[in-house]
CSV table of C-alpha atoms in Angstrom, one decimal:
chain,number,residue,atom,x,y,z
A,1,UNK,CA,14.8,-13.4,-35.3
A,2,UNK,CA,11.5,-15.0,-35.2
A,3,UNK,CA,13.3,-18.2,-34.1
A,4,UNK,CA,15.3,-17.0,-31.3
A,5,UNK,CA,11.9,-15.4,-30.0
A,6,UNK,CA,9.9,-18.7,-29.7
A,7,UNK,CA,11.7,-20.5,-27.0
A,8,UNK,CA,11.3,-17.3,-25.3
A,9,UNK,CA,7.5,-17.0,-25.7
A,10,UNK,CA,7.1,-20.6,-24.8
A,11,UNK,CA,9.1,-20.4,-21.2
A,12,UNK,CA,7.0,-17.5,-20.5
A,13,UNK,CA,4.2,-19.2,-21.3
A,14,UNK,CA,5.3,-22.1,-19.3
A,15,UNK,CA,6.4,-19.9,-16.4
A,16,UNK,CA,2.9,-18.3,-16.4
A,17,UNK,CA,1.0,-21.4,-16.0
A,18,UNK,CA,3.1,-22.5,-13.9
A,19,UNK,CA,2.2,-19.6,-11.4
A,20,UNK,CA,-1.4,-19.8,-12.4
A,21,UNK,CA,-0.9,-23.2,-11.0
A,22,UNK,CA,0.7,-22.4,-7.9
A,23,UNK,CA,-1.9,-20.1,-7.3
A,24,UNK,CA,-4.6,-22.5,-8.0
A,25,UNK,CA,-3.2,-24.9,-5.9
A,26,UNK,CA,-2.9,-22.3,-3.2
A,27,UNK,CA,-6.1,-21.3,-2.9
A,28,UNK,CA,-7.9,-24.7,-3.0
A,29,UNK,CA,-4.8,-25.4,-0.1
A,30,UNK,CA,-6.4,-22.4,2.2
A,31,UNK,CA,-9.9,-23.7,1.6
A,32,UNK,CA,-11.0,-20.2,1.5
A,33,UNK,CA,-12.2,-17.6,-1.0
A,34,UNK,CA,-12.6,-13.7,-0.8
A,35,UNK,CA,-16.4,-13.4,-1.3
A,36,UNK,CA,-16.8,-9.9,-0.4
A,37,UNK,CA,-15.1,-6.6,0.8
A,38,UNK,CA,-16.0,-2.9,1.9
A,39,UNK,CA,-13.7,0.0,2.0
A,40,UNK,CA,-13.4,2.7,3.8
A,41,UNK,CA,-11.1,5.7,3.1
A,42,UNK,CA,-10.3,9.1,4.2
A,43,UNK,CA,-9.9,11.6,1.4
A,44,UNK,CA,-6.6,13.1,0.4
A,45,UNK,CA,-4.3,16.1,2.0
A,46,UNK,CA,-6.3,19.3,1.8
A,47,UNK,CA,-6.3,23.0,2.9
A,48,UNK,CA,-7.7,23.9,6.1
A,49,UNK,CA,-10.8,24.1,7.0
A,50,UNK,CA,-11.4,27.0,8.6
A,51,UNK,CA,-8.7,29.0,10.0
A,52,UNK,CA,-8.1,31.0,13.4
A,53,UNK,CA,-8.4,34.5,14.3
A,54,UNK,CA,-4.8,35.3,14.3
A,55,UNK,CA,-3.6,33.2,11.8
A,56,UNK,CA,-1.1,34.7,9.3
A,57,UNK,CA,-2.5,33.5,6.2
A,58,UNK,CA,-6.3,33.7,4.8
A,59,UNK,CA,-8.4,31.7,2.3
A,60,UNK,CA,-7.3,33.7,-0.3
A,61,UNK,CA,-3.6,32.0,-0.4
A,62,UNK,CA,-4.6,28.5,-1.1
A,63,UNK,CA,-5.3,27.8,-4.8
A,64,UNK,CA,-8.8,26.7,-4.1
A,65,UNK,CA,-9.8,28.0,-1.0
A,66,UNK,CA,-10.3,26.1,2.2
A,67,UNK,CA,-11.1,22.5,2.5
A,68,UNK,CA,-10.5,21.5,-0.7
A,69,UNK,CA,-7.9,18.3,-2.4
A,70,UNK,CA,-4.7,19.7,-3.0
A,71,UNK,CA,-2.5,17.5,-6.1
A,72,UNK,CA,-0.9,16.1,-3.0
A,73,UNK,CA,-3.9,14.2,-1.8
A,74,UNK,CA,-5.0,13.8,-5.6
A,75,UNK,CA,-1.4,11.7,-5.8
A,76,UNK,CA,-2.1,9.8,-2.4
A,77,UNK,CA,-5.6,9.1,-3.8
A,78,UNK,CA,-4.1,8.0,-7.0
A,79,UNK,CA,-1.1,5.6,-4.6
A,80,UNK,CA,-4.4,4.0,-2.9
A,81,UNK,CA,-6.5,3.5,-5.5
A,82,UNK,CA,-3.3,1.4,-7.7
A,83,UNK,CA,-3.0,-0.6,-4.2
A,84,UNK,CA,-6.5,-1.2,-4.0
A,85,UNK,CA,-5.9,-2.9,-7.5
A,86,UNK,CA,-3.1,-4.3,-7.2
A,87,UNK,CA,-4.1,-6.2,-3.2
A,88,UNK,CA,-7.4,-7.1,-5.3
A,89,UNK,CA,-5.9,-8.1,-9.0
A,90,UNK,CA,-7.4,-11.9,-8.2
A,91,UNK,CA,-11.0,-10.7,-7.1
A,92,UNK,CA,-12.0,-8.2,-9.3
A,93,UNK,CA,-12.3,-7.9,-12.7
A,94,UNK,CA,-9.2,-6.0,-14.5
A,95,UNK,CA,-11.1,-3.5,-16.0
A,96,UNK,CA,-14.1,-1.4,-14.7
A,97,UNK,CA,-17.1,-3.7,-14.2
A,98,UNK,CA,-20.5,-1.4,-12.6
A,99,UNK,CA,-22.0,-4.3,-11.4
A,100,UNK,CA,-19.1,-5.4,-9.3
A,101,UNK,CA,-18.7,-2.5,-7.4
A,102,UNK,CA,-20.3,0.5,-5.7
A,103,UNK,CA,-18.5,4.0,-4.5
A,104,UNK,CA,-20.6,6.4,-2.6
A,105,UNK,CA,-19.0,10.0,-1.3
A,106,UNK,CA,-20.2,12.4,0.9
A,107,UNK,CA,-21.6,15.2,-0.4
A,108,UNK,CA,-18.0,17.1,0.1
A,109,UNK,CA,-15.5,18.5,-2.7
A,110,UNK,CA,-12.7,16.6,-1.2
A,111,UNK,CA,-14.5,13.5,-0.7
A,112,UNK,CA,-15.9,13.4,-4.0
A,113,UNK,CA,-12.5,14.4,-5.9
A,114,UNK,CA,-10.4,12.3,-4.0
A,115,UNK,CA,-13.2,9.2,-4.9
A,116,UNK,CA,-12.7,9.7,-8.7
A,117,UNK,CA,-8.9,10.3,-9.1
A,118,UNK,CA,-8.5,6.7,-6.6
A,119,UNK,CA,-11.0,5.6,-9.3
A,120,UNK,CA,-8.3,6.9,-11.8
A,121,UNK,CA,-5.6,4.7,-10.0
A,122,UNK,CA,-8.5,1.5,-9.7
A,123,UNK,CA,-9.2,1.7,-13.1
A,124,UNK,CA,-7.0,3.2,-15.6
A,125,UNK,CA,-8.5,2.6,-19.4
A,126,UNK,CA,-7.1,-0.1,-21.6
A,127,UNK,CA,-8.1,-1.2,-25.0
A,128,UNK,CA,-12.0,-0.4,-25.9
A,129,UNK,CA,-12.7,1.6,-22.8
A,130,UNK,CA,-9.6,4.2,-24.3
A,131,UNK,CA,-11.8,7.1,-25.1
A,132,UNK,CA,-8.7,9.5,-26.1
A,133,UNK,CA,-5.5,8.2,-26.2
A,134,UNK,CA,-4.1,11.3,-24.5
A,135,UNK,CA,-6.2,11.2,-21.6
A,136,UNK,CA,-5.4,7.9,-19.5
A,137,UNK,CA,-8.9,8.2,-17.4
A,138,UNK,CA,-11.8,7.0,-17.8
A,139,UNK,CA,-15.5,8.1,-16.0
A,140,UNK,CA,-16.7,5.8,-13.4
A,141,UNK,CA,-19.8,6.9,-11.5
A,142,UNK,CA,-19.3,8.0,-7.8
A,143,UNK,CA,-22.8,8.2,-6.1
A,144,UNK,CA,-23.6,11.4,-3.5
A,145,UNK,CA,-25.8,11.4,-1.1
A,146,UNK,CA,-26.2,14.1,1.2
A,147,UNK,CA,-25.8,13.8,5.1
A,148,UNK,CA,-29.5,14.9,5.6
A,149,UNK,CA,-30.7,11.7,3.6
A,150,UNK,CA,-28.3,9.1,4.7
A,151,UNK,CA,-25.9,10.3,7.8
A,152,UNK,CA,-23.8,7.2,7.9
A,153,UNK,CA,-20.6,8.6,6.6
A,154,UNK,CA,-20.9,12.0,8.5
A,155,UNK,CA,-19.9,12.4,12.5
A,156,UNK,CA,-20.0,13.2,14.4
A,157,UNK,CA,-24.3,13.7,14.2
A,158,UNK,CA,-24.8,16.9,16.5
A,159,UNK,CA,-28.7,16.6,15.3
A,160,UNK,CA,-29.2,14.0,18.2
A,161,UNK,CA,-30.1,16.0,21.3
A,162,UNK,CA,-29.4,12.6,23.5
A,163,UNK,CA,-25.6,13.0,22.0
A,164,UNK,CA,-25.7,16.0,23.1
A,165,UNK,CA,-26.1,15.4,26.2
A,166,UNK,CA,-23.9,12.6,26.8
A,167,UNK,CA,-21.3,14.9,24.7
A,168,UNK,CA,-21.8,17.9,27.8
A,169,UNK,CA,-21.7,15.4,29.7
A,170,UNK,CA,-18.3,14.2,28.8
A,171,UNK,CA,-17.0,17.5,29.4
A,172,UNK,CA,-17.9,17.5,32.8
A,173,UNK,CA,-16.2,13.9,33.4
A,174,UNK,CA,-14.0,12.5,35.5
A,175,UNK,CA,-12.2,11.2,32.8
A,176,UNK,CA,-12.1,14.1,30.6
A,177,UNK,CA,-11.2,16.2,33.1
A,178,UNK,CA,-8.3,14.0,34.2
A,179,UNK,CA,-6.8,13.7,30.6
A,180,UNK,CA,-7.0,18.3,30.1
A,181,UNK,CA,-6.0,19.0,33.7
A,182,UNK,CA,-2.3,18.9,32.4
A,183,UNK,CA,-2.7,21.2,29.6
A,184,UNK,CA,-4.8,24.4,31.2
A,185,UNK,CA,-1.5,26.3,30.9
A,186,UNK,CA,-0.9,25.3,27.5
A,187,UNK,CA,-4.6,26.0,26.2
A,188,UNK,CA,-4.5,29.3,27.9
A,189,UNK,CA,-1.1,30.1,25.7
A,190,UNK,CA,-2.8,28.6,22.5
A,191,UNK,CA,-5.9,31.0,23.1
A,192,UNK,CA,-3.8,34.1,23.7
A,193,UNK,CA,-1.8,33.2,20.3
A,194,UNK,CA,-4.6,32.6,18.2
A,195,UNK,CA,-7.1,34.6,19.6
A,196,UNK,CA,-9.7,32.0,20.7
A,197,UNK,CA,-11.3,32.4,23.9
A,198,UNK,CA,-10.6,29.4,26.7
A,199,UNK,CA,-14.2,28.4,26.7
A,200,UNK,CA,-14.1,28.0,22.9
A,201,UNK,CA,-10.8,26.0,22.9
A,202,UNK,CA,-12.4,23.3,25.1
A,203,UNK,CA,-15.6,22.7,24.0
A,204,UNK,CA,-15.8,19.5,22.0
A,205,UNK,CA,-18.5,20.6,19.5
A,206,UNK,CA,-16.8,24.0,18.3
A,207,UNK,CA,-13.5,22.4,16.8
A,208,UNK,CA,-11.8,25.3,17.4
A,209,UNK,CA,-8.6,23.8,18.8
A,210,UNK,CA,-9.0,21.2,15.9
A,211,UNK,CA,-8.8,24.0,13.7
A,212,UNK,CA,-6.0,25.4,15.1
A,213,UNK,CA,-3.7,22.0,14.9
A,214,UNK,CA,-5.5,21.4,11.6
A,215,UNK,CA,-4.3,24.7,10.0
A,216,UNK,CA,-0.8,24.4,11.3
A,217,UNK,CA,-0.5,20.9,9.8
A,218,UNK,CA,-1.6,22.2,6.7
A,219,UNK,CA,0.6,25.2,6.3
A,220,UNK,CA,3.4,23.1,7.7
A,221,UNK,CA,3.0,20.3,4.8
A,222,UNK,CA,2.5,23.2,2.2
A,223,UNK,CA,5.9,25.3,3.6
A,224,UNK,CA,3.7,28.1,4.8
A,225,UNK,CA,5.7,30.5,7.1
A,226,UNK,CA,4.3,29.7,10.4
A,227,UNK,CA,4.0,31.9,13.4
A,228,UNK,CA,7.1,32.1,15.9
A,229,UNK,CA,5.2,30.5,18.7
A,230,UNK,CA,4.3,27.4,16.7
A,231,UNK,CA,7.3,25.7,17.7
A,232,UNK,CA,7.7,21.5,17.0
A,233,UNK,CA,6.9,20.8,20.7
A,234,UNK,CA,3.9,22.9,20.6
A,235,UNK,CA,2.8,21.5,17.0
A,236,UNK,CA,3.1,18.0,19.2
A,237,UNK,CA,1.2,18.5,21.6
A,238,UNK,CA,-1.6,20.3,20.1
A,239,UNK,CA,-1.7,16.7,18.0
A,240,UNK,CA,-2.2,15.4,21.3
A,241,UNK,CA,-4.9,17.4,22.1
A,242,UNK,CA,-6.4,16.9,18.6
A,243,UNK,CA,-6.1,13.1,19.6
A,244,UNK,CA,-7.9,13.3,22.6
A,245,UNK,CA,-10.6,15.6,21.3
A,246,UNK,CA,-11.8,12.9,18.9
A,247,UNK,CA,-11.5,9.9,21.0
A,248,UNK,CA,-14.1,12.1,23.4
A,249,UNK,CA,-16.5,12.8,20.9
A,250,UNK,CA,-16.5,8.8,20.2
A,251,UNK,CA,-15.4,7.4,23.8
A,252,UNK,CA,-13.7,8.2,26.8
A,253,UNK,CA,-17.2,8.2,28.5
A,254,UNK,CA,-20.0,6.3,27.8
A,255,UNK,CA,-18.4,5.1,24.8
A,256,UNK,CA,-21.0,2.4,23.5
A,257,UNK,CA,-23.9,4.6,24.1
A,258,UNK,CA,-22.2,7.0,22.0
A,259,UNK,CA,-21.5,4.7,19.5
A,260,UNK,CA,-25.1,3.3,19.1
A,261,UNK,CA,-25.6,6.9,18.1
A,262,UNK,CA,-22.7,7.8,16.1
A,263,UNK,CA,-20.6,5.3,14.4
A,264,UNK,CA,-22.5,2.4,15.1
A,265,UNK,CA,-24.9,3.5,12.3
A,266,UNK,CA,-22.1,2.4,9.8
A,267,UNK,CA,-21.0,-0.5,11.5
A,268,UNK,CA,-24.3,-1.6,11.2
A,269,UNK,CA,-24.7,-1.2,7.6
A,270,UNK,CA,-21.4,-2.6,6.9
A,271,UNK,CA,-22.6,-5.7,9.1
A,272,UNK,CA,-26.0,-5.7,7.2
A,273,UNK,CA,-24.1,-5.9,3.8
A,274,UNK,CA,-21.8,-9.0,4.8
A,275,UNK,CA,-24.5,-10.7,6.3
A,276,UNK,CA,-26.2,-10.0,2.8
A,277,UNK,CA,-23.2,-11.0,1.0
A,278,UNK,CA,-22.6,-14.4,2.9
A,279,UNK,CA,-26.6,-15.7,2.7
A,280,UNK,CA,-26.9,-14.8,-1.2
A,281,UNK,CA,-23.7,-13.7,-3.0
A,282,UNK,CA,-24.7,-11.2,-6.3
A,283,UNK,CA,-22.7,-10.1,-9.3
A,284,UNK,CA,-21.4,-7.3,-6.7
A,285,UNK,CA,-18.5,-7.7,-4.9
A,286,UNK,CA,-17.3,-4.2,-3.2
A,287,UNK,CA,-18.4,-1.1,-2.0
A,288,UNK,CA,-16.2,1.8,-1.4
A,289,UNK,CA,-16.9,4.6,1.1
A,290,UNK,CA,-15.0,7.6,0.6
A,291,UNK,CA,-15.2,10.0,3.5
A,292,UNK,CA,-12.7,11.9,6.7
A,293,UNK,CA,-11.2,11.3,9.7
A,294,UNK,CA,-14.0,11.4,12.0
A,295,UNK,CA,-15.9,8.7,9.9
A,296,UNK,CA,-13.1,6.2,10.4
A,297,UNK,CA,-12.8,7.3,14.3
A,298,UNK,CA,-16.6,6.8,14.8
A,299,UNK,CA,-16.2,3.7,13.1
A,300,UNK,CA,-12.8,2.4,14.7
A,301,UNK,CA,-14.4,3.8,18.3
A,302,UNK,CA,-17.4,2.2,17.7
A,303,UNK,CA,-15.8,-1.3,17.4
A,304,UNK,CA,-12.9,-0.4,19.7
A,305,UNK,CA,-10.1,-1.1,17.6
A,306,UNK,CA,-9.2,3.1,17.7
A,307,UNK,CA,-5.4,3.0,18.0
A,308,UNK,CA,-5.4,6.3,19.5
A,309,UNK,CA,-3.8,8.2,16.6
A,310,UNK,CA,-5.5,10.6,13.8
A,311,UNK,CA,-6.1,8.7,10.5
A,312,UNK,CA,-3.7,10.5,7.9
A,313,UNK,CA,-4.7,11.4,4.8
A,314,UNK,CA,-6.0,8.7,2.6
A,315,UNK,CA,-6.0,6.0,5.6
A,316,UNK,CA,-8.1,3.1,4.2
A,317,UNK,CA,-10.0,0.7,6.8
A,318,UNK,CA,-10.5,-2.8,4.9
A,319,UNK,CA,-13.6,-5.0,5.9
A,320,UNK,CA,-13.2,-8.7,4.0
A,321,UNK,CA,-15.5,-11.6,4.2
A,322,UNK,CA,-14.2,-14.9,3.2
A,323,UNK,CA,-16.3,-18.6,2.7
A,324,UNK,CA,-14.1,-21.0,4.8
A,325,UNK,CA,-13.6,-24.3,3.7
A,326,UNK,CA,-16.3,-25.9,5.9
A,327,UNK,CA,-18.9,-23.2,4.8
A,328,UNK,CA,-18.6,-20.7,7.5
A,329,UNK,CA,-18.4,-17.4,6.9
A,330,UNK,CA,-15.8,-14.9,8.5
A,331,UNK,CA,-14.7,-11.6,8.6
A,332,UNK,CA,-10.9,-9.7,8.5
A,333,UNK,CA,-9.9,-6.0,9.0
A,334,UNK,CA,-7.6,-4.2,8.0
A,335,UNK,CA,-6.2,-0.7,8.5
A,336,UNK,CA,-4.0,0.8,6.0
A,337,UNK,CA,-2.6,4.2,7.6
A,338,UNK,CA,1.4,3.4,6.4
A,339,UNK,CA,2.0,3.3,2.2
A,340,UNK,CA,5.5,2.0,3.2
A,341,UNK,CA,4.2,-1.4,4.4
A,342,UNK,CA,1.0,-3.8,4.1
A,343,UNK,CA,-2.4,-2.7,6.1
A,344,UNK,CA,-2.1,-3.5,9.9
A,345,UNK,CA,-4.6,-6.7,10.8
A,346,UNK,CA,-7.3,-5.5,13.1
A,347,UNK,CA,-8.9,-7.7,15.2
A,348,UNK,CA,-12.2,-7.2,17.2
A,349,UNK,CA,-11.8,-7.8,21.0
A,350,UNK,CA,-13.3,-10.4,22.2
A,351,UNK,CA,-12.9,-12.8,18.8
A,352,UNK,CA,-10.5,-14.3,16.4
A,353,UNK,CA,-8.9,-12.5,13.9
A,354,UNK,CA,-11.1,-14.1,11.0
A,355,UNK,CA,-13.9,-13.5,13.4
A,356,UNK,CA,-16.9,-15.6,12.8
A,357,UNK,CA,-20.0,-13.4,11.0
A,358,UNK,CA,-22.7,-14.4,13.9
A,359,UNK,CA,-20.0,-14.3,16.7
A,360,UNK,CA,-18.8,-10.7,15.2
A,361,UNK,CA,-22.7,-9.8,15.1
A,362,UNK,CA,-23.4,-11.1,18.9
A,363,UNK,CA,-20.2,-9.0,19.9
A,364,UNK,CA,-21.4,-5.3,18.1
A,365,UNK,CA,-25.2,-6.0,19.0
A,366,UNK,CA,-24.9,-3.6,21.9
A,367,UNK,CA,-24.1,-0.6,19.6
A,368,UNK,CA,-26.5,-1.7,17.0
A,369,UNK,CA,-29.7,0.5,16.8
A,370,UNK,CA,-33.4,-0.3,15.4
A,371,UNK,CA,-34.9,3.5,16.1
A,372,UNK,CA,-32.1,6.0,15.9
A,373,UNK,CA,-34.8,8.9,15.8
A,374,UNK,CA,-36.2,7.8,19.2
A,375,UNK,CA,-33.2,6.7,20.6
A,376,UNK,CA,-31.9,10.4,19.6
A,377,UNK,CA,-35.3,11.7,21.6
A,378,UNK,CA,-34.6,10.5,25.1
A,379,UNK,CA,-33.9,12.5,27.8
């Protein structure tokens, strides 16, 4: 037996160093190296938020109550966090390593849970970090802050009284007006089913038609009976509303002064890392961000690379700087909304799709913001 196995053992030994090779070889080809990367995910499916007035079913019916991970978005947590391991097997470490990477949450159940099961799929124990051999998880630190500290993660930020006004404002717009004119009849037919009044419906800030698409959804994905006037085509085009509603909170008017308020706080930090990461490179070499829907629409709005479409659950935006081989530092994106295919590139307008740190600086400077608190102020 044992000599039959060594010719074995020694091809795929060979085999192996063979690829190592290859890879090698390849990478000193490219002239490039992965120095750092920041992710950005939206937690897993959940239960509604909050539901409408004459919705069928109440908190009561979902196992945990509203808004919180169901073990649906615990297993498309789980799905991203393996990718996330398996798209960066050659950069990190295989096994949990604190001072290579950071994972901050809002200070939500959802966002929280859904960090440490992907942490779950990042990291799963092996040899001396097995604690108890029947429990394949081991405890990696997520770190909380809350919005009223550190509002980067959460938008929109109605505590801004200048977004405020640029919000009412958008209302009132031309454009906004021109994209709801064809769907008065339809609100007025969504308020009379769920018992929201018109005004309610179309005020950006209230989310109450959010809510009502939102809870559909849900129940829909969790076989729910719905009501008899939720048809397909009406479940389509409130997602087309729900669409719309988010891109005006974040654009459709005065989008970049928006943005300096809203989701150019995050661009801004993720720019400040890079810029960190490519001047003096550390032991660290991620950060991951889990948050919702509205942080990656800020933050896709804010660069405008939004695609027009609601992030699904556990959506993932990628930001990765790489050392050319002349020295230069660049920056990639990716946007991983699709588990049945590799995240879509992303490129900023106006540059390359390995765009240049100081050209991808010079291009966001005019949402970037030194005194968000006075900026906030003015009239």
């Amino acid at each position: 037996m044992r000599g039959t196995c060594q010719p074995s053992c020694s091809k795929c030994l060979y085999f192996s160093l063979l690829t190592l090779t290859f890879v090698l070889l390849l990478e000193l080809v490219s002239g490039r190296n992965l120095t750092f990367a920041i992710l950005i995910y939206r937690h897993g499916d959940r239960s509604p938020i909050e539901i409408y007035p004459k919705c069928l079913h109440n908190e009561s019916e979902w196992p945990h109550g509203f808004g919180q991970l169901t073990t649906l978005g615990m297993q498309q947590q789980h799905e991203l966090g393996q990718y996330i391991k398996k798209r960066y097997s050659n950069f990190l470490s295989p096994t949990y390593k604190r001072e290579e990477i950071y994972i901050q949450s809002t200070d939500v159940d959802r966002t929280i849970m859904s960090a440490q099961v992907n942490l779950a799929g990042l990291f799963p124990p092996s040899a001396g970090e097995i604690w108890n051999p029947q429990i394949p998880w081991q405890p990696i630190p997520v770190h909380v802050v809350p919005k009223s500290f550190h509002p980067k993660l959460r938008f929109p930020i109605f505590d801004c009284p200048r977004y405020k006004k640029l919000l009412r404002e958008t209302m009132t717009s031309r454009e906004f007006q021109d994209q709801i004119k064809p769907y008065k009849k339809f609100l007025k037919t969504i308020a009379a089913n769920s018992g929201y009044d018109m005004k309610s419906l179309r005020k950006l800030d209230t989310f109450k038609l959010w809510h009502v698409q939102d809870t559909l959804y849900c129940e829909s994905i969790h076989n729910y009976t719905l009501p008899e006037w939720a048809t397909e085509d009406v479940r389509a085009k409130l997602g087309k509303l729900t669409v719309m509603s988010l891109s005006s909170l974040f654009g459709i008017y005065k989008r970049e002064e928006k943005a300096r308020l809203q989701g150019g706080l995050l661009v801004k930090d993720i720019l400040e890392t890079l810029s960190n990461a490519a001047k003096d490179p550390g032991k660290r070499k991620m950060i991951i961000y889990s948050a919702h829907d509205t942080t990656l629409g800020a933050l896709q709005m804010a660069l405008n690379t939004y695609n027009e479409r609601l992030p699904p659950y556990a959506a993932c935006q990628f930001f990765e700087l790489y050392q050319e081989n002349t020295g230069e530092h660049t920056i990639e994106m990716y946007f991983r909304n699709d588990t049945s295919r590799d995240p879509y590139p992303v490129t900023l307008p106006g540059c390359s799709f390995a765009c240049p740190v100081k050209k991808f600086a010079d291009l966001v400077s005019p949402i970037m913001i030194d005194d968000w608190t006075s900026e906030c102020r003015r009239r």
